[in-house]
Amino acid sequence: MKPANSVLSSYGTTIFTVMSALAVEHKAINLGQGFPDTDGPKDILETAARASIEGPNQYPPMMGIPELRQAVARHNKRFYDLDIDWQSEVMVTSGATEALAACLFGLIEPGDEAVLIEPLYDSYLPILKRAGGVPKLVRIEPPNWELPREALEAAFSEKTKLLMLNSPTNPAAKVYSMEELQFLAGLLEKYDAYAICDEVYEHLVFDGRPHIPLMTLPGMRERCLRIGSAGKTFSLTGWKVGYVTAAPELLTAAAKAHQFLTFTTPPNLQHAVAYGLNKEDAYFEDFAASMEAKRTRLAQGLAEVGFDVMDSQGTYFIVTDFRPLGFNGNDVDFCTHLTTEAGVAAVPVSAFYQDADVDHFARFCFCKSDDVLDAAIDRMGKHFGGI
Ligand code: PMP
Ligand code: GLN
């Protein structure tokens, strides 16, 4: 066979698929890959079913059905007081993953630099590099995940096309503060750069913190492409419905890629997500509150087992340092051991770094029923003898 694309072929299978397969093989409780174990609201599912039966089920408009684009614009106004023109500033994509790819392929010119903050979601680097971009990586480090201001200043230059910012952050579970965002906004202004803002966990923010889109800061309205995901907001991760909000010129650039990547997204799902985004405030409040309670439940259990547990300010995830358990080996060894021997799957945090030198942290997912979380803690407690 002639060689496949060298950027993509240098990557293995994603860690989420690897750990989920191992969990199935060993009948482990899967706290690895991030997905809820119960589906989202029944009325949203019914809306999708009805829309599918009633049709039409033919190609929807390339930018998304008007109802969903209007709902995304209204959602931006309701939660962030952003005035968005649904016709020129909203695009529907097949998941946030496609949105990220469309923004990168649409904006990056080979040789452009992009600033990324590790640990980062696994699709960012391969797609950026495939687009010909040059990554400039900086790190936030556990346990406090503080913004490395000097490193960020050094990473930005005249060659910087954009920043990729994920808040709330997978896997660090950090929610960026106003002050941190102001610092980043200053760099974007100084170097005339854009930001691709991955805000898929926008409604999963805990302990009374606000989620602040970078786009709401002065001067950022024209620089940011804000990405959301119905999969996360409505606990329907298999649906893969995402949406991008951006000023017309930036959105047009992303749409140039979207039209050749997927072109469109299933119409019944778009109708149902439009319905979901129009739900009353109570839905969004209850959703965050129930996930916050699960966060607290799993964090307490993990601490009782003996892990050093990092603060989880948002997302589906908790990062733990497993060294206090006395395990000899790196994070991949630990997560494999945990899955095969203790019957609980987790994800090694080194998967979110380009170089696997941060190797003693494991990520656990808490968007599961309470009895599943309790059973996982019970298994780990028995295995490590901590409880
Ligand atoms: N970004 C982050 C930070 C994520 O954790 C995920 C999760 N799966 C995605 C993007 C992709 O979202 P989607 O499933 O809508 O493609
Ligand atoms: N975002 C999910 C996670 O971090 C996984 C998405 C996927 O499996 N590609 O676990």
Tab-separated table of C-alpha atoms and ligand atoms in Angstrom:
chain	number	residue	atom	x	y	z
A	1	MET	CA	0.000	0.000	0.000
A	2	LYS	CA	1.210	3.523	-0.735
A	3	PRO	CA	1.675	5.519	2.486
A	4	ALA	CA	-1.424	7.044	4.053
A	5	ASN	CA	-1.399	10.642	5.241
A	6	SER	CA	1.577	10.925	7.561
A	7	VAL	CA	-0.019	13.268	10.112
A	8	LEU	CA	-3.082	11.126	10.722
A	9	SER	CA	-1.382	7.751	10.438
A	10	SER	CA	0.991	8.748	13.233
A	11	TYR	CA	-1.938	8.603	15.677
A	12	GLY	CA	-3.290	5.399	17.191
A	13	THR	CA	-6.948	4.701	17.985
A	14	THR	CA	-8.390	7.341	20.355
A	15	ILE	CA	-7.992	6.599	24.039
A	16	PHE	CA	-11.795	6.786	24.514
A	17	THR	CA	-12.361	3.890	22.124
A	18	VAL	CA	-9.465	1.917	23.580
A	19	MET	CA	-10.655	2.240	27.185
A	20	SER	CA	-14.325	1.593	26.345
A	21	ALA	CA	-13.349	-1.600	24.479
A	22	LEU	CA	-11.236	-2.730	27.434
A	23	ALA	CA	-14.128	-1.966	29.796
A	24	VAL	CA	-16.509	-4.121	27.729
A	25	GLU	CA	-13.968	-6.942	27.506
A	26	HIS	CA	-13.487	-7.005	31.280
A	27	LYS	CA	-17.072	-6.135	32.251
A	28	ALA	CA	-15.718	-3.064	34.018
A	29	ILE	CA	-17.821	-0.099	35.100
A	30	ASN	CA	-16.975	2.493	32.458
A	31	LEU	CA	-15.974	5.789	34.044
A	32	GLY	CA	-13.609	6.406	31.129
A	33	GLN	CA	-15.180	7.781	27.952
A	34	GLY	CA	-17.417	10.748	28.737
A	35	PHE	CA	-21.052	9.840	28.149
A	36	PRO	CA	-24.096	9.753	30.442
A	37	ASP	CA	-25.612	6.340	31.204
A	38	THR	CA	-29.146	7.675	30.866
A	39	ASP	CA	-30.483	9.472	27.806
A	40	GLY	CA	-31.564	13.100	27.948
A	41	PRO	CA	-35.154	14.456	28.207
A	42	LYS	CA	-37.937	12.298	26.800
A	43	ASP	CA	-39.726	15.261	25.228
A	44	ILE	CA	-36.603	16.000	23.154
A	45	LEU	CA	-36.437	12.360	22.048
A	46	GLU	CA	-40.135	12.451	21.155
A	47	THR	CA	-39.645	15.616	19.139
A	48	ALA	CA	-36.907	13.876	17.128
A	49	ALA	CA	-39.046	10.779	16.611
A	50	ARG	CA	-42.016	12.848	15.463
A	51	ALA	CA	-39.896	14.963	13.143
A	52	SER	CA	-38.488	11.800	11.635
A	53	ILE	CA	-41.912	10.236	10.994
A	54	GLU	CA	-43.483	13.450	9.734
A	55	GLY	CA	-40.437	14.392	7.636
A	56	PRO	CA	-39.088	15.667	5.418
A	57	ASN	CA	-35.927	13.637	5.871
A	58	GLN	CA	-34.085	15.131	2.908
A	59	TYR	CA	-31.025	17.392	3.007
A	60	PRO	CA	-31.646	20.328	5.322
A	61	PRO	CA	-30.049	23.710	4.469
A	62	MET	CA	-26.249	23.679	4.582
A	63	MET	CA	-26.089	26.172	7.481
A	64	GLY	CA	-28.770	24.355	9.508
A	65	ILE	CA	-32.561	24.618	9.723
A	66	PRO	CA	-33.792	28.157	10.520
A	67	GLU	CA	-35.575	26.966	13.717
A	68	LEU	CA	-32.323	25.682	15.209
A	69	ARG	CA	-30.242	28.659	14.122
A	70	GLN	CA	-32.850	30.960	15.663
A	71	ALA	CA	-32.831	28.876	18.843
A	72	VAL	CA	-29.022	29.104	19.060
A	73	ALA	CA	-29.196	32.891	18.643
A	74	ARG	CA	-31.889	33.147	21.351
A	75	HIS	CA	-29.869	30.895	23.662
A	76	ASN	CA	-26.870	33.223	23.244
A	77	LYS	CA	-29.067	36.174	24.207
A	78	ARG	CA	-30.764	34.435	27.145
A	79	PHE	CA	-27.601	33.135	28.820
A	80	TYR	CA	-24.895	35.587	27.769
A	81	ASP	CA	-26.698	38.687	26.526
A	82	LEU	CA	-25.082	38.273	23.105
A	83	ASP	CA	-27.009	39.797	20.202
A	84	ILE	CA	-26.599	37.311	17.371
A	85	ASP	CA	-28.006	37.476	13.866
A	86	TRP	CA	-29.164	33.895	13.257
A	87	GLN	CA	-28.867	34.184	9.487
A	88	SER	CA	-25.281	35.372	9.226
A	89	GLU	CA	-23.790	34.302	12.578
A	90	VAL	CA	-24.959	30.748	13.357
A	91	MET	CA	-24.041	27.442	11.711
A	92	VAL	CA	-25.167	23.939	12.689
A	93	THR	CA	-22.571	21.151	12.503
A	94	SER	CA	-22.459	17.406	13.053
A	95	GLY	CA	-21.173	17.659	16.608
A	96	ALA	CA	-18.665	20.018	18.155
A	97	THR	CA	-15.967	17.771	16.689
A	98	GLU	CA	-17.009	18.764	13.185
A	99	ALA	CA	-17.340	22.398	14.276
A	100	LEU	CA	-13.743	22.362	15.545
A	101	ALA	CA	-12.517	20.828	12.299
A	102	ALA	CA	-14.542	23.261	10.170
A	103	CYS	CA	-13.161	26.273	12.075
A	104	LEU	CA	-9.571	25.019	11.767
A	105	PHE	CA	-9.790	23.982	8.114
A	106	GLY	CA	-11.593	27.205	7.295
A	107	LEU	CA	-9.093	29.528	8.990
A	108	ILE	CA	-5.662	27.900	9.068
A	109	GLU	CA	-3.265	28.546	6.229
A	110	PRO	CA	-0.246	26.179	6.154
A	111	GLY	CA	2.448	27.647	8.406
A	112	ASP	CA	0.031	29.601	10.607
A	113	GLU	CA	0.704	29.216	14.299
A	114	ALA	CA	-1.998	28.289	16.798
A	115	VAL	CA	-1.695	28.536	20.581
A	116	LEU	CA	-3.130	25.570	22.472
A	117	ILE	CA	-3.351	24.914	26.186
A	118	GLU	CA	-2.568	21.398	27.403
A	119	PRO	CA	-4.161	19.166	28.604
A	120	LEU	CA	-6.407	19.328	25.540
A	121	TYR	CA	-9.182	17.418	23.846
A	122	ASP	CA	-7.762	14.776	21.581
A	123	SER	CA	-8.984	16.020	18.186
A	124	TYR	CA	-7.341	19.459	18.357
A	125	LEU	CA	-3.751	18.573	17.471
A	126	PRO	CA	-4.321	16.069	14.650
A	127	ILE	CA	-6.796	18.344	12.864
A	128	LEU	CA	-4.703	21.480	13.372
A	129	LYS	CA	-1.620	19.717	12.017
A	130	ARG	CA	-3.566	18.174	9.110
A	131	ALA	CA	-4.644	21.710	8.221
A	132	GLY	CA	-0.959	22.680	8.079
A	133	GLY	CA	-1.012	24.664	11.318
A	134	VAL	CA	1.941	24.845	13.673
A	135	PRO	CA	0.975	24.199	17.320
A	136	LYS	CA	2.473	26.354	20.085
A	137	LEU	CA	1.712	24.421	23.238
A	138	VAL	CA	1.534	25.798	26.743
A	139	ARG	CA	0.448	23.894	29.831
A	140	ILE	CA	-1.810	24.279	32.782
A	141	GLU	CA	-0.640	21.996	35.577
A	142	PRO	CA	-2.452	20.161	38.372
A	143	PRO	CA	-3.464	20.633	41.084
A	144	ASN	CA	-4.404	24.283	40.460
A	145	TRP	CA	-4.294	24.461	36.664
A	146	GLU	CA	-3.124	28.068	36.807
A	147	LEU	CA	-2.759	30.006	33.591
A	148	PRO	CA	0.962	30.123	32.651
A	149	ARG	CA	1.010	33.798	31.732
A	150	GLU	CA	4.655	34.099	30.786
A	151	ALA	CA	4.545	30.964	28.652
A	152	LEU	CA	1.426	32.274	26.935
A	153	GLU	CA	3.053	35.595	26.194
A	154	ALA	CA	6.027	33.745	24.755
A	155	ALA	CA	3.805	31.468	22.649
A	156	PHE	CA	1.984	34.330	20.920
A	157	SER	CA	3.690	36.133	18.036
A	158	GLU	CA	2.882	37.938	14.814
A	159	LYS	CA	2.499	34.482	13.246
A	160	THR	CA	-0.317	33.495	15.631
A	161	LYS	CA	-3.547	32.968	13.715
A	162	LEU	CA	-5.618	31.735	16.606
A	163	LEU	CA	-5.974	30.429	20.137
A	164	MET	CA	-7.918	27.268	20.915
A	165	LEU	CA	-9.641	27.707	24.247
A	166	ASN	CA	-11.703	25.072	26.031
A	167	SER	CA	-13.671	26.314	29.039
A	168	PRO	CA	-14.972	24.436	31.008
A	169	THR	CA	-11.947	22.301	30.241
A	170	ASN	CA	-11.792	18.604	29.468
A	171	PRO	CA	-10.089	16.905	31.322
A	172	ALA	CA	-8.856	19.530	33.844
A	173	ALA	CA	-12.419	20.523	34.842
A	174	LYS	CA	-11.213	24.123	35.084
A	175	VAL	CA	-13.592	27.009	34.462
A	176	TYR	CA	-11.781	30.129	33.268
A	177	SER	CA	-12.341	33.233	35.373
A	178	MET	CA	-13.074	36.717	34.052
A	179	GLU	CA	-9.574	37.788	34.967
A	180	GLU	CA	-7.976	34.903	33.056
A	181	LEU	CA	-10.167	35.595	30.053
A	182	GLN	CA	-9.210	39.280	30.164
A	183	PHE	CA	-5.558	38.294	30.016
A	184	LEU	CA	-6.181	36.061	26.982
A	185	ALA	CA	-8.289	38.765	25.322
A	186	GLY	CA	-5.360	41.165	25.717
A	187	LEU	CA	-3.081	38.755	23.847
A	188	LEU	CA	-5.622	38.240	21.068
A	189	GLU	CA	-5.922	42.010	20.614
A	190	LYS	CA	-2.185	42.544	20.753
A	191	TYR	CA	-1.438	39.936	18.093
A	192	ASP	CA	-4.627	40.417	16.071
A	193	ALA	CA	-5.569	36.754	16.522
A	194	TYR	CA	-8.829	34.758	16.646
A	195	ALA	CA	-10.078	32.276	19.221
A	196	ILE	CA	-11.868	28.999	18.635
A	197	CYS	CA	-13.827	28.666	21.872
A	198	ASP	CA	-14.851	25.105	22.675
A	199	GLU	CA	-17.679	25.623	25.163
A	200	VAL	CA	-19.387	22.244	24.908
A	201	TYR	CA	-19.662	22.056	28.722
A	202	GLU	CA	-21.152	25.563	29.028
A	203	HIS	CA	-24.099	24.269	31.100
A	204	LEU	CA	-21.982	22.044	33.343
A	205	VAL	CA	-20.444	24.587	35.696
A	206	PHE	CA	-20.601	24.025	39.461
A	207	ASP	CA	-20.506	25.728	42.848
A	208	GLY	CA	-22.184	28.919	41.667
A	209	ARG	CA	-19.441	29.851	39.208
A	210	PRO	CA	-20.543	31.585	36.029
A	211	HIS	CA	-19.591	30.322	32.590
A	212	ILE	CA	-18.189	33.314	30.737
A	213	PRO	CA	-17.822	33.010	26.966
A	214	LEU	CA	-14.655	34.807	25.836
A	215	MET	CA	-16.865	36.249	23.113
A	216	THR	CA	-18.660	38.437	25.671
A	217	LEU	CA	-15.520	40.409	26.580
A	218	PRO	CA	-14.897	43.836	25.035
A	219	GLY	CA	-13.353	43.543	21.573
A	220	MET	CA	-13.871	39.755	21.422
A	221	ARG	CA	-17.202	39.670	19.587
A	222	GLU	CA	-15.423	39.850	16.214
A	223	ARG	CA	-12.565	37.506	17.134
A	224	CYS	CA	-14.274	34.437	18.609
A	225	LEU	CA	-15.919	31.379	17.141
A	226	ARG	CA	-18.020	29.928	19.967
A	227	ILE	CA	-18.844	26.216	19.776
A	228	GLY	CA	-21.623	24.398	21.632
A	229	SER	CA	-22.807	20.773	21.618
A	230	ALA	CA	-26.322	19.399	22.054
A	231	GLY	CA	-24.710	16.094	22.977
A	232	LYS	CA	-23.425	17.615	26.204
A	233	THR	CA	-26.238	20.064	26.932
A	234	PHE	CA	-28.989	17.445	26.568
A	235	SER	CA	-27.161	14.224	27.549
A	236	LEU	CA	-27.448	12.859	24.007
A	237	THR	CA	-23.806	12.419	23.051
A	238	GLY	CA	-24.581	10.037	20.190
A	239	TRP	CA	-26.587	12.663	18.346
A	240	LYS	CA	-23.581	14.717	17.299
A	241	VAL	CA	-25.303	18.052	16.840
A	242	GLY	CA	-23.079	21.087	17.350
A	243	TYR	CA	-23.373	24.800	16.624
A	244	VAL	CA	-20.946	27.609	15.902
A	245	THR	CA	-21.650	31.263	16.697
A	246	ALA	CA	-19.310	33.791	15.085
A	247	ALA	CA	-19.212	37.128	13.299
A	248	PRO	CA	-20.199	36.790	9.611
A	249	GLU	CA	-16.704	36.780	8.108
A	250	LEU	CA	-15.365	34.155	10.495
A	251	LEU	CA	-18.479	32.033	10.134
A	252	THR	CA	-18.229	32.205	6.349
A	253	ALA	CA	-14.668	30.872	6.567
A	254	ALA	CA	-15.795	27.928	8.740
A	255	ALA	CA	-18.773	27.271	6.444
A	256	LYS	CA	-16.423	26.885	3.478
A	257	ALA	CA	-15.017	23.809	5.230
A	258	HIS	CA	-18.337	22.565	6.658
A	259	GLN	CA	-19.898	22.407	3.187
A	260	PHE	CA	-17.288	19.847	2.159
A	261	LEU	CA	-16.951	17.967	5.455
A	262	THR	CA	-20.535	16.971	6.233
A	263	PHE	CA	-22.593	19.669	4.450
A	264	THR	CA	-25.483	19.110	6.862
A	265	THR	CA	-26.836	17.312	9.948
A	266	PRO	CA	-29.942	15.041	10.309
A	267	PRO	CA	-33.081	17.220	10.173
A	268	ASN	CA	-35.062	15.405	12.875
A	269	LEU	CA	-32.215	15.919	15.345
A	270	GLN	CA	-31.971	19.591	14.428
A	271	HIS	CA	-35.702	20.064	15.139
A	272	ALA	CA	-35.375	18.323	18.490
A	273	VAL	CA	-32.305	20.336	19.529
A	274	ALA	CA	-34.124	23.572	18.598
A	275	TYR	CA	-36.903	22.456	20.923
A	276	GLY	CA	-34.353	21.635	23.624
A	277	LEU	CA	-32.538	24.978	23.456
A	278	ASN	CA	-35.873	26.727	23.965
A	279	LYS	CA	-36.522	24.825	27.196
A	280	GLU	CA	-37.260	26.778	30.355
A	281	ASP	CA	-34.403	27.943	32.627
A	282	ALA	CA	-35.308	25.241	35.160
A	283	TYR	CA	-34.067	22.524	32.785
A	284	PHE	CA	-30.583	24.056	32.603
A	285	GLU	CA	-30.475	24.744	36.357
A	286	ASP	CA	-31.597	21.219	37.317
A	287	PHE	CA	-29.162	19.684	34.845
A	288	ALA	CA	-26.167	21.495	36.378
A	289	ALA	CA	-27.373	20.803	39.928
A	290	SER	CA	-27.812	17.081	39.338
A	291	MET	CA	-24.378	16.812	37.713
A	292	GLU	CA	-22.812	18.843	40.543
A	293	ALA	CA	-24.238	16.350	43.061
A	294	LYS	CA	-22.700	13.474	41.086
A	295	ARG	CA	-19.392	15.327	40.972
A	296	THR	CA	-19.440	15.647	44.753
A	297	ARG	CA	-20.466	12.014	45.249
A	298	LEU	CA	-17.672	10.634	43.076
A	299	ALA	CA	-15.069	13.079	44.435
A	300	GLN	CA	-15.832	12.006	48.010
A	301	GLY	CA	-15.737	8.333	47.097
A	302	LEU	CA	-12.427	8.664	45.258
A	303	ALA	CA	-10.915	10.506	48.225
A	304	GLU	CA	-12.084	7.700	50.540
A	305	VAL	CA	-10.442	5.132	48.275
A	306	GLY	CA	-7.209	7.083	48.731
A	307	PHE	CA	-6.823	9.132	45.560
A	308	ASP	CA	-5.633	12.708	45.656
A	309	VAL	CA	-8.651	14.387	44.032
A	310	MET	CA	-8.357	17.629	42.033
A	311	ASP	CA	-11.098	20.241	42.175
A	312	SER	CA	-13.729	19.755	39.453
A	313	GLN	CA	-15.314	23.111	38.642
A	314	GLY	CA	-17.247	21.889	35.609
A	315	THR	CA	-17.593	19.256	32.789
A	316	TYR	CA	-18.226	15.528	33.285
A	317	PHE	CA	-14.824	14.841	34.778
A	318	ILE	CA	-12.592	14.584	37.840
A	319	VAL	CA	-8.804	14.290	37.630
A	320	THR	CA	-7.055	12.282	40.334
A	321	ASP	CA	-3.443	11.673	41.291
A	322	PHE	CA	-3.160	7.939	41.968
A	323	ARG	CA	0.304	7.961	43.578
A	324	PRO	CA	-1.070	7.893	47.167
A	325	LEU	CA	-2.457	4.418	46.369
A	326	GLY	CA	1.108	3.180	46.074
A	327	PHE	CA	0.736	2.008	42.464
A	328	ASN	CA	4.016	1.468	40.631
A	329	GLY	CA	3.654	2.425	36.993
A	330	ASN	CA	2.464	5.177	34.701
A	331	ASP	CA	-1.081	6.357	34.046
A	332	VAL	CA	-1.667	3.981	31.132
A	333	ASP	CA	-0.542	1.054	33.302
A	334	PHE	CA	-2.758	2.316	36.117
A	335	CYS	CA	-5.893	2.690	33.988
A	336	THR	CA	-5.322	-0.719	32.404
A	337	HIS	CA	-4.803	-2.273	35.843
A	338	LEU	CA	-7.875	-0.514	37.232
A	339	THR	CA	-10.026	-1.766	34.354
A	340	THR	CA	-8.803	-5.346	34.262
A	341	GLU	CA	-8.186	-5.949	37.986
A	342	ALA	CA	-10.537	-3.606	39.875
A	343	GLY	CA	-13.318	-3.580	37.245
A	344	VAL	CA	-13.476	0.203	36.783
A	345	ALA	CA	-12.354	2.014	33.621
A	346	ALA	CA	-10.750	5.477	33.705
A	347	VAL	CA	-8.748	7.485	31.164
A	348	PRO	CA	-5.016	8.255	31.479
A	349	VAL	CA	-4.507	12.025	31.466
A	350	SER	CA	-1.279	11.742	29.422
A	351	ALA	CA	-3.580	11.164	26.425
A	352	PHE	CA	-4.373	14.883	26.581
A	353	TYR	CA	-0.734	15.957	26.239
A	354	GLN	CA	1.489	15.759	23.168
A	355	ASP	CA	4.340	14.274	25.226
A	356	ALA	CA	3.345	11.649	27.757
A	357	ASP	CA	5.532	13.005	30.568
A	358	VAL	CA	2.595	13.948	32.827
A	359	ASP	CA	1.950	10.362	33.762
A	360	HIS	CA	0.386	9.932	37.193
A	361	PHE	CA	-3.145	11.251	36.747
A	362	ALA	CA	-6.339	9.368	35.890
A	363	ARG	CA	-9.600	10.971	34.721
A	364	PHE	CA	-12.946	9.673	35.984
A	365	CYS	CA	-16.340	10.493	34.478
A	366	PHE	CA	-19.248	11.099	36.873
A	367	CYS	CA	-22.274	11.505	34.548
A	368	LYS	CA	-23.620	8.127	35.684
A	369	SER	CA	-26.431	6.935	37.959
A	370	ASP	CA	-25.649	7.133	41.657
A	371	ASP	CA	-25.702	3.359	42.063
A	372	VAL	CA	-23.156	2.989	39.266
A	373	LEU	CA	-20.876	5.566	40.917
A	374	ASP	CA	-21.295	3.828	44.279
A	375	ALA	CA	-20.567	0.414	42.766
A	376	ALA	CA	-17.390	1.788	41.140
A	377	ILE	CA	-16.215	3.233	44.445
A	378	ASP	CA	-17.031	-0.027	46.187
A	379	ARG	CA	-14.969	-2.024	43.675
A	380	MET	CA	-12.005	0.341	43.933
A	381	GLY	CA	-12.246	0.448	47.732
A	382	LYS	CA	-12.146	-3.350	47.935
A	383	HIS	CA	-9.325	-3.572	45.418
A	384	PHE	CA	-7.076	-0.999	47.049
A	385	GLY	CA	-8.195	-1.827	50.567
A	386	GLY	CA	-8.877	1.829	51.339
A	387	ILE	CA	-12.473	1.488	52.514
B	1	PMP	N1	-14.751	19.274	22.828
B	1	PMP	C1	-14.586	18.734	24.041
B	1	PMP	C2	-13.757	19.449	25.052
B	1	PMP	C3	-15.173	17.516	24.364
B	1	PMP	O1	-14.972	16.967	25.554
B	1	PMP	C4	-15.973	16.882	23.401
B	1	PMP	C5	-16.591	15.612	23.785
B	1	PMP	N2	-16.865	14.733	23.382
B	1	PMP	C6	-16.134	17.480	22.139
B	1	PMP	C7	-15.498	18.677	21.893
B	1	PMP	C8	-16.922	16.855	21.034
B	1	PMP	O2	-18.285	17.079	21.120
B	1	PMP	P1	-19.316	16.395	20.128
B	1	PMP	O3	-19.649	15.054	20.688
B	1	PMP	O4	-20.479	17.320	20.055
B	1	PMP	O5	-18.622	16.243	18.801
B	2	GLN	N1	-15.427	13.854	24.929
B	2	GLN	C1	-15.471	12.526	25.385
B	2	GLN	C2	-14.440	12.326	26.484
B	2	GLN	O1	-13.600	13.173	26.704
B	2	GLN	C3	-15.242	11.465	24.355
B	2	GLN	C4	-15.571	11.729	22.947
B	2	GLN	C5	-15.144	10.596	22.079
B	2	GLN	O2	-15.242	9.437	22.467
B	2	GLN	N2	-14.619	10.895	20.941
B	2	GLN	O3	-14.470	11.320	27.116
